[in-house]
Tab-separated table of C-alpha atoms and ligand atoms in Angstrom:
chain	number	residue	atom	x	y	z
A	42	UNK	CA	0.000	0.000	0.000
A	43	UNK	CA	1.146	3.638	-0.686
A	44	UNK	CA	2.385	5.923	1.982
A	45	UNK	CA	-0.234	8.348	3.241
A	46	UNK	CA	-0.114	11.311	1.900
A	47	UNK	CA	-0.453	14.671	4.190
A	48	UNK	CA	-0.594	18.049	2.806
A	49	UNK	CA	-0.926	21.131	4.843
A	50	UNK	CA	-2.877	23.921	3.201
A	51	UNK	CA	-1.827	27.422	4.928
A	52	UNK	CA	-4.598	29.327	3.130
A	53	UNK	CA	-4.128	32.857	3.743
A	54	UNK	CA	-1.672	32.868	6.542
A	55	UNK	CA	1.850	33.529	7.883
A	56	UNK	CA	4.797	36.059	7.820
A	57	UNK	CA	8.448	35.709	7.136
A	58	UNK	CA	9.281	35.391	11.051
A	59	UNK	CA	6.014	33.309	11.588
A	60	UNK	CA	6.927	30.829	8.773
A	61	UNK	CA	10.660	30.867	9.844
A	62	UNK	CA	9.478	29.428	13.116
A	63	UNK	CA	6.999	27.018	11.434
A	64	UNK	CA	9.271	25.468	8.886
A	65	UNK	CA	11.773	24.901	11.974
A	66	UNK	CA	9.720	22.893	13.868
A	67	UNK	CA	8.260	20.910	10.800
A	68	UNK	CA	9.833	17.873	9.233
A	69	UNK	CA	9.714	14.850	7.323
A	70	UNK	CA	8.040	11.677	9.038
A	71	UNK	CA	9.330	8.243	8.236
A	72	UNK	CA	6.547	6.321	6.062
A	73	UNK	CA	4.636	9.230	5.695
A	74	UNK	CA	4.553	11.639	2.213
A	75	UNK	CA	4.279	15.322	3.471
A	76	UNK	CA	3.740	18.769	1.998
A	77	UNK	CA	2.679	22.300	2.453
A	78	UNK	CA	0.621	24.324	0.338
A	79	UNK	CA	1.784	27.894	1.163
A	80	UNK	CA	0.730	31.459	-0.164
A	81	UNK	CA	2.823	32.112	-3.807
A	82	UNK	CA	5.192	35.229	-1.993
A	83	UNK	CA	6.354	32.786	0.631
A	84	UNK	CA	7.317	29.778	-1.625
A	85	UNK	CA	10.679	30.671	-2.538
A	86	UNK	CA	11.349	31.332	1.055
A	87	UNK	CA	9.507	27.530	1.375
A	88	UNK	CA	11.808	25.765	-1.289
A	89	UNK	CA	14.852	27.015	0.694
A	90	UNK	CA	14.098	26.016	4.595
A	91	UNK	CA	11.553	23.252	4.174
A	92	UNK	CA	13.106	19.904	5.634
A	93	UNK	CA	12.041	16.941	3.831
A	94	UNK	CA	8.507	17.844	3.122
A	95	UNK	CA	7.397	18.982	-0.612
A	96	UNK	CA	6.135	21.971	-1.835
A	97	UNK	CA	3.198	23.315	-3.080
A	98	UNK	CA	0.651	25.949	-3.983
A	99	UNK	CA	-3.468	27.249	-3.378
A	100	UNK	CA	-4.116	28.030	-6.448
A	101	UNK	CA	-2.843	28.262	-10.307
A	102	UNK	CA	-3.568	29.813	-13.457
A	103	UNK	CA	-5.313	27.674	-16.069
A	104	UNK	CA	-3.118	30.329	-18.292
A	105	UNK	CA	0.445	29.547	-19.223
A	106	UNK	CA	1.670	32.991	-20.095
A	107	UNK	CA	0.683	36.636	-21.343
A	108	UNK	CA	-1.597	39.325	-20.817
A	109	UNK	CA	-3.268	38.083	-17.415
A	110	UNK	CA	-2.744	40.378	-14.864
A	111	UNK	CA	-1.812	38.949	-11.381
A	112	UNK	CA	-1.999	35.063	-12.661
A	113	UNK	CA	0.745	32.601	-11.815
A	114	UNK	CA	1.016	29.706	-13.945
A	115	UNK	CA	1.878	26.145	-13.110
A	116	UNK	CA	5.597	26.220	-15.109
A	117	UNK	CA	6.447	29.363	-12.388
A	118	UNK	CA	5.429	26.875	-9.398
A	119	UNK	CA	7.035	24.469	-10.925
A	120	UNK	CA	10.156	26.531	-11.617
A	121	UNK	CA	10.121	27.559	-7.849
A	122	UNK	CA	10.050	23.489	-6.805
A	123	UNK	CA	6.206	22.814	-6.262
A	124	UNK	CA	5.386	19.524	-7.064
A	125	UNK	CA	1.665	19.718	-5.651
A	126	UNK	CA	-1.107	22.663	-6.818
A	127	UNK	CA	-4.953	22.684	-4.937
A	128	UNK	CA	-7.261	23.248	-7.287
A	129	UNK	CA	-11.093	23.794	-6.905
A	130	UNK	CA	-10.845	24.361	-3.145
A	131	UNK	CA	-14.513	25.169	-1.889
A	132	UNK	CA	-13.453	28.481	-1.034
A	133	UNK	CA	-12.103	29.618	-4.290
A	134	UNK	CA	-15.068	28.016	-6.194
A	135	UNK	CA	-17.485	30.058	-3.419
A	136	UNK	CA	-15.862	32.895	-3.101
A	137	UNK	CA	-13.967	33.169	-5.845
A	138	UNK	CA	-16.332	32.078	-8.938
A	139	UNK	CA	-14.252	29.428	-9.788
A	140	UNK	CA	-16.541	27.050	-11.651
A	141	UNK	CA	-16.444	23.038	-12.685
A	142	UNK	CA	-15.074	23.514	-15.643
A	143	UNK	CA	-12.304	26.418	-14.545
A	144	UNK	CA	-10.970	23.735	-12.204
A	145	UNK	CA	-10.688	21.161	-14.969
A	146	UNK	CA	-8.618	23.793	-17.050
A	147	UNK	CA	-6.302	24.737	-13.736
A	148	UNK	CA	-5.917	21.099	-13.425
A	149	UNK	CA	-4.835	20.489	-16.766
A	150	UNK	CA	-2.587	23.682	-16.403
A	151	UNK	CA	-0.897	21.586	-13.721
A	152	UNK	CA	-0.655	18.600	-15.302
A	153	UNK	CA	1.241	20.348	-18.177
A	154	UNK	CA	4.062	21.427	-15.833
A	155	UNK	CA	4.607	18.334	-14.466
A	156	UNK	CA	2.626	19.382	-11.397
A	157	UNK	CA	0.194	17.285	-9.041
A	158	UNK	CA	-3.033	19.082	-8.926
A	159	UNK	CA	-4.988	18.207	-5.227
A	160	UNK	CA	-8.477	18.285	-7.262
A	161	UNK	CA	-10.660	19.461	-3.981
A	162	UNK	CA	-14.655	17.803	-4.322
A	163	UNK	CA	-16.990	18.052	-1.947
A	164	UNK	CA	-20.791	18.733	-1.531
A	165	UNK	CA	-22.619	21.730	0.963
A	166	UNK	CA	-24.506	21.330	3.847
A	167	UNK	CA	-27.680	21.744	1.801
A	168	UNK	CA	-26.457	19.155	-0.486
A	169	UNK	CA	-25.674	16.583	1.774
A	170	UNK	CA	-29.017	17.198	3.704
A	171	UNK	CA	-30.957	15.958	0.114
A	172	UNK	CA	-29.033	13.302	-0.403
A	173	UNK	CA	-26.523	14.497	-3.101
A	174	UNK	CA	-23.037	14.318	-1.640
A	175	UNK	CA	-22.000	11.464	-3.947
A	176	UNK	CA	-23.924	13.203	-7.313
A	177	UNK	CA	-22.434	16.495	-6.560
A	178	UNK	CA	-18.935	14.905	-5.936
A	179	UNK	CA	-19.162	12.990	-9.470
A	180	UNK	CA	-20.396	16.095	-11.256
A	181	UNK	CA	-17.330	17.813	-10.037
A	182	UNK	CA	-14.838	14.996	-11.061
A	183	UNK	CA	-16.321	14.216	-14.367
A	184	UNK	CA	-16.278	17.892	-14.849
A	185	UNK	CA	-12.024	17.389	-14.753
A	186	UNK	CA	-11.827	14.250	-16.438
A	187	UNK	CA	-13.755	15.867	-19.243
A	188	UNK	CA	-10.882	18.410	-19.567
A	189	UNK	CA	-7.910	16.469	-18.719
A	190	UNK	CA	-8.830	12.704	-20.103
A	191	UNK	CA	-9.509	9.939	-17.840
A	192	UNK	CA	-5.535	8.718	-18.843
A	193	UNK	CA	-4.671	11.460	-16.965
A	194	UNK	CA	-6.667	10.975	-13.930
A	195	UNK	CA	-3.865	8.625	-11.895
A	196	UNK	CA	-1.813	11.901	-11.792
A	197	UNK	CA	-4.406	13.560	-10.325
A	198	UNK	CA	-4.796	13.524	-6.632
A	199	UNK	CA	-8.522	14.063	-5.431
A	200	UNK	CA	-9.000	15.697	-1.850
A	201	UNK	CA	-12.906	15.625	-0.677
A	202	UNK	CA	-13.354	18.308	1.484
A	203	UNK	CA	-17.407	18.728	2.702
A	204	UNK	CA	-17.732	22.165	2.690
A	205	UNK	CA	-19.343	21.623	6.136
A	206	UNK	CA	-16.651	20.155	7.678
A	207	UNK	CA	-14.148	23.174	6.709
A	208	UNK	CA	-12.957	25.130	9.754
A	209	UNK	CA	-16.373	23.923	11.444
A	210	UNK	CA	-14.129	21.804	13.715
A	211	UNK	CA	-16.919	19.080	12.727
A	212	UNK	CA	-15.171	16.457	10.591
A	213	UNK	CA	-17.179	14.025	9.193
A	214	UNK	CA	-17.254	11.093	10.424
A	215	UNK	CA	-15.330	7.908	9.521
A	216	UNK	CA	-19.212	6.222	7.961
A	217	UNK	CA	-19.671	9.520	5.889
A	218	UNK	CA	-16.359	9.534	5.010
A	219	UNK	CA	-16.175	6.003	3.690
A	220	UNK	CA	-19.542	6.166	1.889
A	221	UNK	CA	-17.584	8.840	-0.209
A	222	UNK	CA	-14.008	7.721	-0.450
A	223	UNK	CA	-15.680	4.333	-1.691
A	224	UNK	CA	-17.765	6.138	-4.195
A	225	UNK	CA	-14.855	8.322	-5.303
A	226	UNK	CA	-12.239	5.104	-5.412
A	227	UNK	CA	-15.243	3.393	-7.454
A	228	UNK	CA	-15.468	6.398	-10.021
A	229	UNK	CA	-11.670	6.557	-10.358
A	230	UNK	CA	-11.109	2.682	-10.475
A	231	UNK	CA	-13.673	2.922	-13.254
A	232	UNK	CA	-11.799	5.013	-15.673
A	233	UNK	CA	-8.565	3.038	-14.721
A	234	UNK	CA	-7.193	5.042	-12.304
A	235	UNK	CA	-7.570	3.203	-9.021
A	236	UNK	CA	-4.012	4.240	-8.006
A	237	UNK	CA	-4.868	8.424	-7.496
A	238	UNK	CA	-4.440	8.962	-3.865
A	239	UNK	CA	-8.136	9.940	-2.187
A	240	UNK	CA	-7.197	12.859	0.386
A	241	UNK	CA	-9.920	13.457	3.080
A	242	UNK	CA	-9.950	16.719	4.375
A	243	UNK	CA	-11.987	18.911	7.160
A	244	UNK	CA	-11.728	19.490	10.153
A	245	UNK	CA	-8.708	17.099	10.337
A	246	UNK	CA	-6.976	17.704	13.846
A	247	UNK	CA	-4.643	15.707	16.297
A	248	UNK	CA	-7.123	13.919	18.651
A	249	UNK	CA	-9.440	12.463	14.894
A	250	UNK	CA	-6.604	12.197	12.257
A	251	UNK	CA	-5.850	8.554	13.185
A	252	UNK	CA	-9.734	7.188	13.062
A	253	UNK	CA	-10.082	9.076	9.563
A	254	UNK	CA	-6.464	7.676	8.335
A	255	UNK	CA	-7.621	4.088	9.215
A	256	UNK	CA	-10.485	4.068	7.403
A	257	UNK	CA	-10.942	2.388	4.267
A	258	UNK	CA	-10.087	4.544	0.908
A	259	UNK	CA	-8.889	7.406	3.080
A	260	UNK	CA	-4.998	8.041	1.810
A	261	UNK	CA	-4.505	10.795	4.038
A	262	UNK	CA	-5.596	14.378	4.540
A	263	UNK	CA	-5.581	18.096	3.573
A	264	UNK	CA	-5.279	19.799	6.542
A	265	UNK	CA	-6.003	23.431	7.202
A	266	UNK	CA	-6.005	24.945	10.197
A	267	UNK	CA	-3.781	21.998	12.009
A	268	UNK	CA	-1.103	22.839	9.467
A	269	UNK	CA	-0.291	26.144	11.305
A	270	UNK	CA	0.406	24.416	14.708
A	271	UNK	CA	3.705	22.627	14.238
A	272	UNK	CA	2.735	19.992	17.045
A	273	UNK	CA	-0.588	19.271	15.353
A	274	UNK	CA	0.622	18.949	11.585
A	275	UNK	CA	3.343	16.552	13.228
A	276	UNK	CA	1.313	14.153	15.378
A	277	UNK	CA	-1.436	14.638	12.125
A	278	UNK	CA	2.222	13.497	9.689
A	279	UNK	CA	2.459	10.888	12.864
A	280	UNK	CA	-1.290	9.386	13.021
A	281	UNK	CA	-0.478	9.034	9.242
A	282	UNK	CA	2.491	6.627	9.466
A	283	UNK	CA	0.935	4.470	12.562
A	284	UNK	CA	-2.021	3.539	9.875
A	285	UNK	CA	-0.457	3.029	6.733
B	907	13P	P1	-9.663	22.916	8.214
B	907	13P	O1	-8.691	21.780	8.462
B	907	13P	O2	-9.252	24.185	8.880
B	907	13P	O3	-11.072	22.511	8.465
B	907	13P	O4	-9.574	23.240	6.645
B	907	13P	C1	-9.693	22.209	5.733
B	907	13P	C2	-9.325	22.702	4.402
B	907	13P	O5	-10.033	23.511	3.819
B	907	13P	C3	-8.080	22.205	3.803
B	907	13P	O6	-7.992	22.542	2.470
């Protein structure tokens, strides 16, 4: 079985002394595959003190150069050492406009760099409450398969984040979990790509990571808020190894 997979996304946080301290106290765990996300000013300051954890970004152009005001495309992460890009987060779809099929194009974008896009899915409160989680999760992975190709899908890794359990400190829990990381794993498997790693992510913290990382079709987590604490994103890297 693959290592776990733990990515810390830093959203819009941190300072140059802040980080400094951060990226001391972080570092890689055996058996475990780690990486931050971090806002693009701070990666280059990222590249050079990270310790054995890899790199990565929020957010990416689908644009690859030219008249685009404020865009950064997927060969400049690359160029600055990210192997990893989220795309589709819930909060840049929300609040951002980002749409189904803008996220397959940023995915592609990534893809063409070399890149790992962390394809975020997940369904709303609302959405969940009628019964839709797994239709509104398929929608939004079809959506990128549509743009990239299902041959590119096993490069692809998918993160379900339910927009209820962001920074609600309410994860869900390891039976709502599974019923989607089963239905996601079938929908990948499906069009041949049963290898992507299936990220869970919400609400992730210290005292719940190890019950979410043992459950079935879970390959580890995106982790928000927990990813600013270095003694939480470690014993969250931890938790990770002890269930792989
Ligand atoms: P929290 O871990 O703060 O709930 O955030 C999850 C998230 O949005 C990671 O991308």
């Amino acid at each position: 079985m693959a290592q776990k997979l733990v990515v810390g996304n830093w959203k819009l946080n941190g300072s140059l002394a802040a980080n400094e301290a951060l990226f001391g106290a972080i570092g890689a765990v055996a058996g475990v595959d780690a990486a931050v996300c971090v806002p693009f000013p701070y990666l280059a300051q990222a590249a050079s003190s990270l310790r054995g954890l890899a790199l990565g970004a929020q957010t990416v152009s689908e644009f690859q150069t030219g008249a685009y005001t404020g865009e950064v495309s997927a060969e400049m992460l690359a160029e600055l050492g990210c192997r990893y890009v989220i795309v589709g987060h819930s909060e840049r779809r929300s609040l951002f406009g980002e749409d189904d099929a803008a996220v397959g194009r940023k995915a592609a974008a990534a893809l063409r760099a070399g890149l790992a896009p962390i394809v975020c899915v997940g369904e709303s409160l609302a959405e969940r409450e009628a019964g839709r989680a797994l239709d509104v999760v398929g929608r939004q992975l079809d959506a990128v398969s549509a743009v990239i190709g299902a041959s590119a899908l096993a490069r692809v890794v998918v993160a379900y984040e339910p927009v209820w359990a962001i920074g609600t400190g309410r994860a869900a829990s390891v039976d709502e979990a599974q019923v989607v990381h089963a239905g996601i794993r079938g929908w990948l498997a499906g069009r041949g790509a049963a290898a992507a790693r299936v990220l869970y992510g919400g609400s992730v913290k210290a005292d719940n990571a190890a019950a979410l990382f043992a459950t079935p079709g879970i390959d580890g987590g995106l982790i928000g808020g927990a990813s600013l604490a270095a003694r939480d994103f470690m014993a969250i890297c931890r938790a990770a190894a002890s269930g792989a």
